[in-house]
Short mmCIF file of C-alpha atoms and ligand atoms in Angstrom, two decimals:
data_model
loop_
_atom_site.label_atom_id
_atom_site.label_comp_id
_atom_site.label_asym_id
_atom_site.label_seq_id
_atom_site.Cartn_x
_atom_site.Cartn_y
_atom_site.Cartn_z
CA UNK A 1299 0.00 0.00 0.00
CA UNK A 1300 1.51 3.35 -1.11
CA UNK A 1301 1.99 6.16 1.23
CA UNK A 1302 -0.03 9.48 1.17
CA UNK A 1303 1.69 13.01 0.16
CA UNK A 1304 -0.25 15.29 2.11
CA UNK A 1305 -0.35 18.69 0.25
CA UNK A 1306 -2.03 20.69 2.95
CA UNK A 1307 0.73 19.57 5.40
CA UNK A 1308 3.48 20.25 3.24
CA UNK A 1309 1.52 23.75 2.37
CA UNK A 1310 1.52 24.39 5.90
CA UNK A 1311 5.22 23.88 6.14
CA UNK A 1312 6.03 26.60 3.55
CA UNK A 1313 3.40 28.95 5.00
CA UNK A 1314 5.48 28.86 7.82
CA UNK A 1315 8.93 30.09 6.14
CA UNK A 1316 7.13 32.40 4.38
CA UNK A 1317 5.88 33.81 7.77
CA UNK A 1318 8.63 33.70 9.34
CA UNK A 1319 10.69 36.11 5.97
CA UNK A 1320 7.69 38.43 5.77
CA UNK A 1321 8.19 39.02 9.86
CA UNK A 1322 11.72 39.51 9.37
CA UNK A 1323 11.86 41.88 6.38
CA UNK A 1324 9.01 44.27 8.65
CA UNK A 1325 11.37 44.09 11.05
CA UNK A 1326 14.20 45.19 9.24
CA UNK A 1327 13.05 46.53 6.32
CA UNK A 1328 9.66 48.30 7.29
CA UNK A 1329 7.75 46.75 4.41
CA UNK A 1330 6.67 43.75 3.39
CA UNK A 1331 5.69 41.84 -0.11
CA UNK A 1332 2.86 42.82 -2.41
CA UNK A 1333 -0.05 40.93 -4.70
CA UNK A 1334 -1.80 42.23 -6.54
CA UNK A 1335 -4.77 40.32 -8.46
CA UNK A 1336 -6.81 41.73 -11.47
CA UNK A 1337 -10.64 39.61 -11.52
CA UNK A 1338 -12.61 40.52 -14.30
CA UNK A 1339 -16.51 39.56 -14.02
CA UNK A 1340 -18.25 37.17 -11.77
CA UNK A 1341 -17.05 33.65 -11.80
CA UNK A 1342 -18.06 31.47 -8.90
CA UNK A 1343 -15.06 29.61 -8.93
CA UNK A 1344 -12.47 32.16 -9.41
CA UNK A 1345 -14.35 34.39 -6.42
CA UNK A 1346 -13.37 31.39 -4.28
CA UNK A 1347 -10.06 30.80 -5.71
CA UNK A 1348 -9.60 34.63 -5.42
CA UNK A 1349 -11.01 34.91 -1.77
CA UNK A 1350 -8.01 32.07 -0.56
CA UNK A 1351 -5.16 34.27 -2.24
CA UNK A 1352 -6.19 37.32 -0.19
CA UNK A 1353 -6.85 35.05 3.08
CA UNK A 1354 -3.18 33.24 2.46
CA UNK A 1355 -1.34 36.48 1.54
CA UNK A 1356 -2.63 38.42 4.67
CA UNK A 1357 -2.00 35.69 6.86
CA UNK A 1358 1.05 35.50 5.89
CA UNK A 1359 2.28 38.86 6.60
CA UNK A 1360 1.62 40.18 2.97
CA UNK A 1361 -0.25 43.02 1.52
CA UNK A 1362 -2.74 42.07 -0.90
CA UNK A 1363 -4.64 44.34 -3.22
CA UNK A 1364 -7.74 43.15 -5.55
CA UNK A 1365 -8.40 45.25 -8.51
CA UNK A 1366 -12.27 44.11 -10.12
CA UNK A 1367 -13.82 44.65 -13.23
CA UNK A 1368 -16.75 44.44 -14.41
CA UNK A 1369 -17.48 42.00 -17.73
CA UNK A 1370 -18.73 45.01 -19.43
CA UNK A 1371 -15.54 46.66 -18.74
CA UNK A 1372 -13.79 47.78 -22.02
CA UNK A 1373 -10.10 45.51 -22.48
CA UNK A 1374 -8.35 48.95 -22.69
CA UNK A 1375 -9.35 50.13 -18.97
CA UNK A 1376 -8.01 46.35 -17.79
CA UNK A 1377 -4.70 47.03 -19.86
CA UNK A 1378 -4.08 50.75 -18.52
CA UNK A 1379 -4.51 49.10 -15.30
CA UNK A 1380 -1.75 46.49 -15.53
CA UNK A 1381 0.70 48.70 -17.08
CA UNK A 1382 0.11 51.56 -14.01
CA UNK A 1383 0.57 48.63 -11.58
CA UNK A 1384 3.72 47.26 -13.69
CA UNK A 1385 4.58 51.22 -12.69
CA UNK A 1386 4.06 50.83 -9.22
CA UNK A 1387 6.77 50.41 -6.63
CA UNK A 1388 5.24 48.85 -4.04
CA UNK A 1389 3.67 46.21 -5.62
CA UNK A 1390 6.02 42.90 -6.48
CA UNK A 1391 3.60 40.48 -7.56
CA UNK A 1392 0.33 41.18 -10.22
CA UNK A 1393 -1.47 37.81 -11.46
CA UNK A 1394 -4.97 38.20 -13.86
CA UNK A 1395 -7.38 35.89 -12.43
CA UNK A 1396 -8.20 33.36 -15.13
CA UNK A 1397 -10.36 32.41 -16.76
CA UNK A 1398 -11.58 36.15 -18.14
CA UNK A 1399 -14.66 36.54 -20.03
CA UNK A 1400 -15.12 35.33 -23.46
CA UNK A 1401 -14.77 38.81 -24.92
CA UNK A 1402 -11.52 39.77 -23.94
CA UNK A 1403 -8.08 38.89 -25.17
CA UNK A 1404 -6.88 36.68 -22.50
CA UNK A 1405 -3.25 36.89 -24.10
CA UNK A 1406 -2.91 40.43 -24.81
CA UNK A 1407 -3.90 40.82 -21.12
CA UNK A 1408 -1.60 38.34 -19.24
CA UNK A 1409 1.44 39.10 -21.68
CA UNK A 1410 0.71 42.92 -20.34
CA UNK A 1411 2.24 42.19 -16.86
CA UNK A 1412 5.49 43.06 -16.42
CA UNK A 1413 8.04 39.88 -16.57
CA UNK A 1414 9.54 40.95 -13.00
CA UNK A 1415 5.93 40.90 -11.63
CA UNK A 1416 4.84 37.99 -13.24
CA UNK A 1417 4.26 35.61 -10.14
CA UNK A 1418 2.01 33.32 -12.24
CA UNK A 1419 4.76 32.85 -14.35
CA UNK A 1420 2.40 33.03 -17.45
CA UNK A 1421 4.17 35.76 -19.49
CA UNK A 1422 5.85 33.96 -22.95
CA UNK A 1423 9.10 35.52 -21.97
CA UNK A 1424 8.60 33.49 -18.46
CA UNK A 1425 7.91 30.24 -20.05
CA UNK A 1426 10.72 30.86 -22.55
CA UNK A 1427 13.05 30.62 -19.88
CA UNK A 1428 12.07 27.90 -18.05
CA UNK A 1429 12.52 26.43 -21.59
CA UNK A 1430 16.00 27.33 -21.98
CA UNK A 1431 16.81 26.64 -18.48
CA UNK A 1432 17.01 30.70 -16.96
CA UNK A 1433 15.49 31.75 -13.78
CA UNK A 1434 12.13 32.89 -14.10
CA UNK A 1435 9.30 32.88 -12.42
CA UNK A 1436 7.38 28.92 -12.72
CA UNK A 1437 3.77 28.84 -12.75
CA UNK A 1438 2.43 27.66 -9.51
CA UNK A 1439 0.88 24.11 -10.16
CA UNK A 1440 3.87 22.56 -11.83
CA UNK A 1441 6.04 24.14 -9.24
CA UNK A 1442 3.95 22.96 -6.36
CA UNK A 1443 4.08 19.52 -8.51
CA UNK A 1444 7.57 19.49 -8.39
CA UNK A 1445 8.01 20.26 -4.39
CA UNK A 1446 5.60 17.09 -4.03
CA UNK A 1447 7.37 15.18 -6.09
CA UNK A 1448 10.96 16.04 -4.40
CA UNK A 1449 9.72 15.66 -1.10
CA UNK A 1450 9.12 12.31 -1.87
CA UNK A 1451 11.88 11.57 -4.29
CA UNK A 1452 15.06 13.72 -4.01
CA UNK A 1453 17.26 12.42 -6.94
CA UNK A 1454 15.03 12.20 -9.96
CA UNK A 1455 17.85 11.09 -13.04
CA UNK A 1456 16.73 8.40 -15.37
CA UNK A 1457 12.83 7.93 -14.39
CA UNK A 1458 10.16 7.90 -16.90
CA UNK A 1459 7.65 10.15 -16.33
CA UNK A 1460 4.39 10.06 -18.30
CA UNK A 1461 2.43 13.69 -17.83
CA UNK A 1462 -1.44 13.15 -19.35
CA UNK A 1463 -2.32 16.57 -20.10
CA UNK A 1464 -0.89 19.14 -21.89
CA UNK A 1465 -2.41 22.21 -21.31
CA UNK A 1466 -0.04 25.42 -21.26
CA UNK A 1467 -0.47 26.17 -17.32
CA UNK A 1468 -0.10 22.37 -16.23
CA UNK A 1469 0.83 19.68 -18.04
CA UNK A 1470 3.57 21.57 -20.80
CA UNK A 1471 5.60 22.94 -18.27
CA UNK A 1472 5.72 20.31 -15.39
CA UNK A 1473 6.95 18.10 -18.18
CA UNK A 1474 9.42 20.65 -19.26
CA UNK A 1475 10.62 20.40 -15.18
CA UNK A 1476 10.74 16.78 -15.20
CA UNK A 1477 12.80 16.97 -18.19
CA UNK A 1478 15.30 19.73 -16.17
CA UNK A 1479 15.42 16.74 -13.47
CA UNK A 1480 16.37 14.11 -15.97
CA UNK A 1481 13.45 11.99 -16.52
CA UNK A 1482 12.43 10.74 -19.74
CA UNK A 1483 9.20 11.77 -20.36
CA UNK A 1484 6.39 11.31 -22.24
CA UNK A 1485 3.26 13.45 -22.70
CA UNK A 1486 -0.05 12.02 -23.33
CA UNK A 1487 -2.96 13.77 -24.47
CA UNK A 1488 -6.81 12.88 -25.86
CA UNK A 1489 -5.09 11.33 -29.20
CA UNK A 1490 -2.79 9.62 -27.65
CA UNK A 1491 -3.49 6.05 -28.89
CA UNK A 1492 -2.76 3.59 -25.95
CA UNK A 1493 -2.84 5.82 -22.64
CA UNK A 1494 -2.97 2.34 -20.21
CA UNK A 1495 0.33 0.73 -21.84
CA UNK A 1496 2.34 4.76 -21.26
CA UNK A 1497 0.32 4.58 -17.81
CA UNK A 1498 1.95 1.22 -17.20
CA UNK A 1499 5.34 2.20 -17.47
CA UNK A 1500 5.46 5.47 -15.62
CA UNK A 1501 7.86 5.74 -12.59
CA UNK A 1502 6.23 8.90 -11.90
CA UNK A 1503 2.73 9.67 -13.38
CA UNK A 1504 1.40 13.38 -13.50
CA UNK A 1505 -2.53 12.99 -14.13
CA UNK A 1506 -3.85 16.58 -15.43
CA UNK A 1507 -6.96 15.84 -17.62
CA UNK A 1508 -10.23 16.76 -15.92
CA UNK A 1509 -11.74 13.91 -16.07
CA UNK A 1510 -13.21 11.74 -12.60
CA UNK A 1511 -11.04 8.84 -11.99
CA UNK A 1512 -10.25 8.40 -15.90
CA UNK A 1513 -6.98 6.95 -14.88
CA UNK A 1514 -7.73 2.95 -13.47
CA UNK A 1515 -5.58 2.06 -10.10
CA UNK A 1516 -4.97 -1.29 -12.02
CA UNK A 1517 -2.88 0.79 -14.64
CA UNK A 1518 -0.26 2.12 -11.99
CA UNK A 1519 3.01 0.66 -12.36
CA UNK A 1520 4.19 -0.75 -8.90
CA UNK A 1521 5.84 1.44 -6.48
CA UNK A 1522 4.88 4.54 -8.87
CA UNK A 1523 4.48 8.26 -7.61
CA UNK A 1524 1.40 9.49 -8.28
CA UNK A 1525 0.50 13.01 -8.81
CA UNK A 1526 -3.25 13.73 -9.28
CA UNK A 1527 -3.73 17.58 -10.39
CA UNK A 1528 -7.68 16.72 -11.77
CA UNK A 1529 -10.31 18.97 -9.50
CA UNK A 1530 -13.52 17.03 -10.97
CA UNK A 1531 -16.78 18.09 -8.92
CA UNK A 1532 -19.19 15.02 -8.94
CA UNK A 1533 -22.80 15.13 -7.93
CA UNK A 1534 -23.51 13.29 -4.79
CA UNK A 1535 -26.62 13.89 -2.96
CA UNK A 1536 -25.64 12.33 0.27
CA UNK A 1537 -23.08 15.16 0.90
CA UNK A 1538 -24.21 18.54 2.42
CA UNK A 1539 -22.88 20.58 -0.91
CA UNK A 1540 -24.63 17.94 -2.78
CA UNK A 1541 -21.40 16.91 -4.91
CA UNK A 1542 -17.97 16.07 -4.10
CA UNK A 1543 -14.55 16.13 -5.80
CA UNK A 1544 -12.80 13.54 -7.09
CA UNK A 1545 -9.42 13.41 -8.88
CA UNK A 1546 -8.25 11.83 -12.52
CA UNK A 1547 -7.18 8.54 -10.90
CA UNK A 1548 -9.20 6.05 -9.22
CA UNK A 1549 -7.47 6.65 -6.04
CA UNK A 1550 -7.97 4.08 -3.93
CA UNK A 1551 -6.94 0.89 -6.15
CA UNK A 1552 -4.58 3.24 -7.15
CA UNK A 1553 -2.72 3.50 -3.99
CA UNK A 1554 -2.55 -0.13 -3.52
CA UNK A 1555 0.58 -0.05 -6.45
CA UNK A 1556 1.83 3.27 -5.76
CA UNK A 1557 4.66 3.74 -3.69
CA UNK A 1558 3.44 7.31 -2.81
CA UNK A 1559 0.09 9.36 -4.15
CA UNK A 1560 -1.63 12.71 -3.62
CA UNK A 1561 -5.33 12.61 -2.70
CA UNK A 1562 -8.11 14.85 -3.90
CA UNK A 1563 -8.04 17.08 -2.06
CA UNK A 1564 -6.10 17.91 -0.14
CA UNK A 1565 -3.10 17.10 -2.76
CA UNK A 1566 -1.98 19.65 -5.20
CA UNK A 1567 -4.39 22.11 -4.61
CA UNK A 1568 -3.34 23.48 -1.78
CA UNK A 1569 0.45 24.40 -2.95
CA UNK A 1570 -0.35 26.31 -5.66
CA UNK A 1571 -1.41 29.01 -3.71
CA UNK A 1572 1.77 28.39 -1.58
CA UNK A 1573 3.79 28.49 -4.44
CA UNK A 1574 2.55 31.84 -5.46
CA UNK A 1575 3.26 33.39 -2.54
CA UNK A 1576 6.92 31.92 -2.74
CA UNK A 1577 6.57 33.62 -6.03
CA UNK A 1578 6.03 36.92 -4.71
CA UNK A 1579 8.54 36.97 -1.67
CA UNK A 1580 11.06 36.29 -4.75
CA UNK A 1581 9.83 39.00 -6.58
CA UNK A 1582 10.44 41.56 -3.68
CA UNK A 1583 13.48 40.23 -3.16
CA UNK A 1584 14.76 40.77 -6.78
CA UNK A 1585 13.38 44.14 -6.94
CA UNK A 1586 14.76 45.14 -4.02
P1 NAP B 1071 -7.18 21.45 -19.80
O1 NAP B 1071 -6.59 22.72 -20.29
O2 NAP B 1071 -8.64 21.22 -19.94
O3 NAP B 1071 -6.41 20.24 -20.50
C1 NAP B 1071 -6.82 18.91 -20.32
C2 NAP B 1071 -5.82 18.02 -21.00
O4 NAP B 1071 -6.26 16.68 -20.83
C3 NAP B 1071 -5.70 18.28 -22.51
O5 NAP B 1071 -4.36 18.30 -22.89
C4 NAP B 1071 -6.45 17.09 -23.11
O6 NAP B 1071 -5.93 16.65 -24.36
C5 NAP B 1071 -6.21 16.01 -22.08
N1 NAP B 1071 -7.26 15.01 -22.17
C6 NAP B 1071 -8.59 15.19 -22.19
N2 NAP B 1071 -9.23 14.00 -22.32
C7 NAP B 1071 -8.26 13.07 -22.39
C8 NAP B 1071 -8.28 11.66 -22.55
N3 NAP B 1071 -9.42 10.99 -22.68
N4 NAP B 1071 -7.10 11.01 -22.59
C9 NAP B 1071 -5.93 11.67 -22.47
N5 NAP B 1071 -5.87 13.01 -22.32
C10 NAP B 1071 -7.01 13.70 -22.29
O7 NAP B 1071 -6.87 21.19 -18.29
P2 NAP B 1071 -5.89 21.87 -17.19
O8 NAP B 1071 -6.19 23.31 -17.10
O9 NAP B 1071 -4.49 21.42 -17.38
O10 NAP B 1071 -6.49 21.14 -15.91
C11 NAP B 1071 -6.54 19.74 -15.77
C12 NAP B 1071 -7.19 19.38 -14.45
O11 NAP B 1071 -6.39 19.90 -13.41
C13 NAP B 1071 -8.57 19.99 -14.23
O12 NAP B 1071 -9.35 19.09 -13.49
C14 NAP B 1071 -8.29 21.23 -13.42
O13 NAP B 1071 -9.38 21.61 -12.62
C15 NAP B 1071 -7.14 20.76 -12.59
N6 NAP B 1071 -6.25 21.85 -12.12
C16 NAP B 1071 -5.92 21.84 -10.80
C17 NAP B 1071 -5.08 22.81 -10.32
C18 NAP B 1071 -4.69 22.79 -8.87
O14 NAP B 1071 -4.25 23.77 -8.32
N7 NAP B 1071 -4.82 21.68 -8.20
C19 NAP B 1071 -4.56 23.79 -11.16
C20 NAP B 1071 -4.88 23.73 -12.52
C21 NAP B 1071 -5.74 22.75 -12.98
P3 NAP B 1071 -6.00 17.57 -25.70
O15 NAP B 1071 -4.92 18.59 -25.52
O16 NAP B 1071 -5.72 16.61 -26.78
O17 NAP B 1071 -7.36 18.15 -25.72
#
C-alpha cells in the first residue's frame, strides 16, 4: 500500500517560512511583499479561488490588493490598469485571475504584466526561460508539482515520467521540469493512442486531464508516484454541498501499487497558492 503526500501539510510547512521572511523583512526593512490580483466579471469559482489568495497572503504577513472589473468593462481600462501597476513600486507580484470573459483577449492581457511581476509565471518571456533553463518565475501548479514530487523523491535522473495533459499552465511545463530533473518523459494527451500501456510504465505519473477517476488504479506501475492535479466536482446527494470532488485517478486501487500518491483534495491544490506566494517573496526580493 503506497503512502499518502499530504499537500495541505506540506503547504503548511512553507506557510510557515514564508511567515517567518515576511516578519523579518518588517522588522528590518519596514515593508513587506505585495499581490496584486486583477478579476474581471463574476465567476463562482475564481471568487473562491480569489477569496483564498487574499486570506493566504494576509495571513502570511503580505499586503494584498484586488483590482475588479466588471465583464462590461472595455479591455483597454483592464490594460491601462496592468501597465500603471507594472509602474508601481510597491507592488512585487500582479497575477490576472483566469479564466476572463469570453470577450476579452486573455493573451494580450496576461502578456501585459510586467516579466519581474509575473508571479504566475504566465508571461511567454517566463515560459521561454524555463525552456531554456534561466530563472524565471514557474507557474504555480507545476512548481507545487515538483516540491511534491521532491519531497518524496530527491534524486530524480533516469525515471520515466508520463504527464497526461498538456495544457499550457499544467501539463507543458511540469513536463518541461521533469525533463530539467532528468526523466524521460512522455506526454499524453486525448489522441494519444494507448494511454494504459504509457500509464503502465510510468515511474512517476502526472494525471492533469479533468476527467473523474479516468486513470484505473490497475494501470499504476508498482511502487509509482502518483500526482493527481484533476479537480472534478461530482454530484452526490448524500453530501451537504450535494457533490464532491474527485481526482483523474481512481485513487484508492490506485494506492494499492503506488509507492506514494496525492489525494483529492487535499493534494496539489493546496500548494499552488503556496507556491505563489513563494513567487512573490522572490519577486520583492529581486526588486529590491
Ligand atoms: P485542460 O486545459 O482542460 O487540459 C486537459 C488536457 O487533458 C488536454 O491536454 C487534453 O488533451 C487532455 N485530455 C482530455 N481527455 C483526455 C483523454 N481521454 N485522454 C488523455 N488526455 C485527455 O486542463 P488543465 O487546465 O491542465 O487542468 C486539468 C485538471 O487539473 C482539471 O481538473 C483542473 O481543474 C485541474 N487543475 C488543478 C489545479 C490545482 O491547483 N490543483 C490547477 C490547474 C488545474 P488535448 O490537448 O488533446 O485536448
Amino acid at each position: 500500500m503506497g503512502k499518502e503526500i499530504n499537500g495541505k501539510a506540506y503547504a503548511d510547512k512553507i506557510y510557515l517560512e514564508i511567515r517567518e521572511k515576511t516578519r523579518r523583512l518588517k522588522q528590518k526593512k519596514g515593508k513587506v511583499p505585495h499581490l496584486s490580483v486583477i478579476v474581471a466579471g463574476d465567476d463562482p469559482a475564481s471568487k473562491i479561488y480569489v477569496n483564498i489568495k487574499e486570506k493566504r497572503a494576509k495571513e502570511n504577513g503580505m499586503d494584498f490588493s484586488l483590482f475588479r472589473f466588471k465583464k462590461d468593462a472595455s479591455e483597454k481600462s483592464i490594460i491601462e490598469k496592468i501597465k500603471k501597476i507594472n509602474k508601481n513600486k510597491k507592488i512585487n507580484g500582479l497575477i490576472v485571475q483566469l479564466p476572463l470573459p469570453k470577450k476579452f483577449n486573455e493573451k494580450k492581457i496576461v502578456n501585459t504584466v510586467s516579466l519581474e511581476k509575473d508571479v504566475d509565471g504566465l508571461h511567454p518571456a517566463s515560459i521561454g526561460a524555463l525552456l531554456r533553463n534561466e530563472d524565471s518565475f514557474i507557474s504555480c501548479t507545476p512548481a507545487g508539482i515538483m516540491e511534491l514530487i521532491r519531497s518524496v523523491k530527491k534524486d530524480l535522473s533516469g525515471m520515466k515520467a508520463v504527464i497526461v495533459g498538456r495544457s499550457n499552465i499544467v501539463g507543458k511545463p511540469v513536463s518541461i521540469l521533469l525533463l530539467k530533473e532528468h526523466c524521460t518523459i512522455t506526454i499524453c494527451h486525448s489522441r494519444t493512442r494507448n494511454l494504459k500501456n504509457e500509464i503502465k510504465n510510468a515511474d512517476i505519473l502526472v494525471a492533469a486531464i479533468g476527467r473523474p477517476e479516468f486513470i484505473k488504479g490497475s494501470w499504476i506501475k508498482k511502487g509509482a508516484i502518483v500526482i493527481d492535479v484533476g479537480i472534478n466536482r461530482v454530484e452526490d446527494k448524500s453530501r451537504p454541498k450535494g457533490y464532491r470532488i474527485l481526482g483523474d485517478v481512481e485513487y484508492k486501487k490506485a494506492k494499492k501499487n503506488a509507492s506514494h500518491i496525492t489525494p483529492v483534495p487535499g493534494g496539489v491544490g493546496p500548494m499552488t497558492v503556496a507556491m505563489l506566494l513563494k513567487n512573490t517573496l522572490k519577486a520583492f526580493n529581486q526588486q529590491q
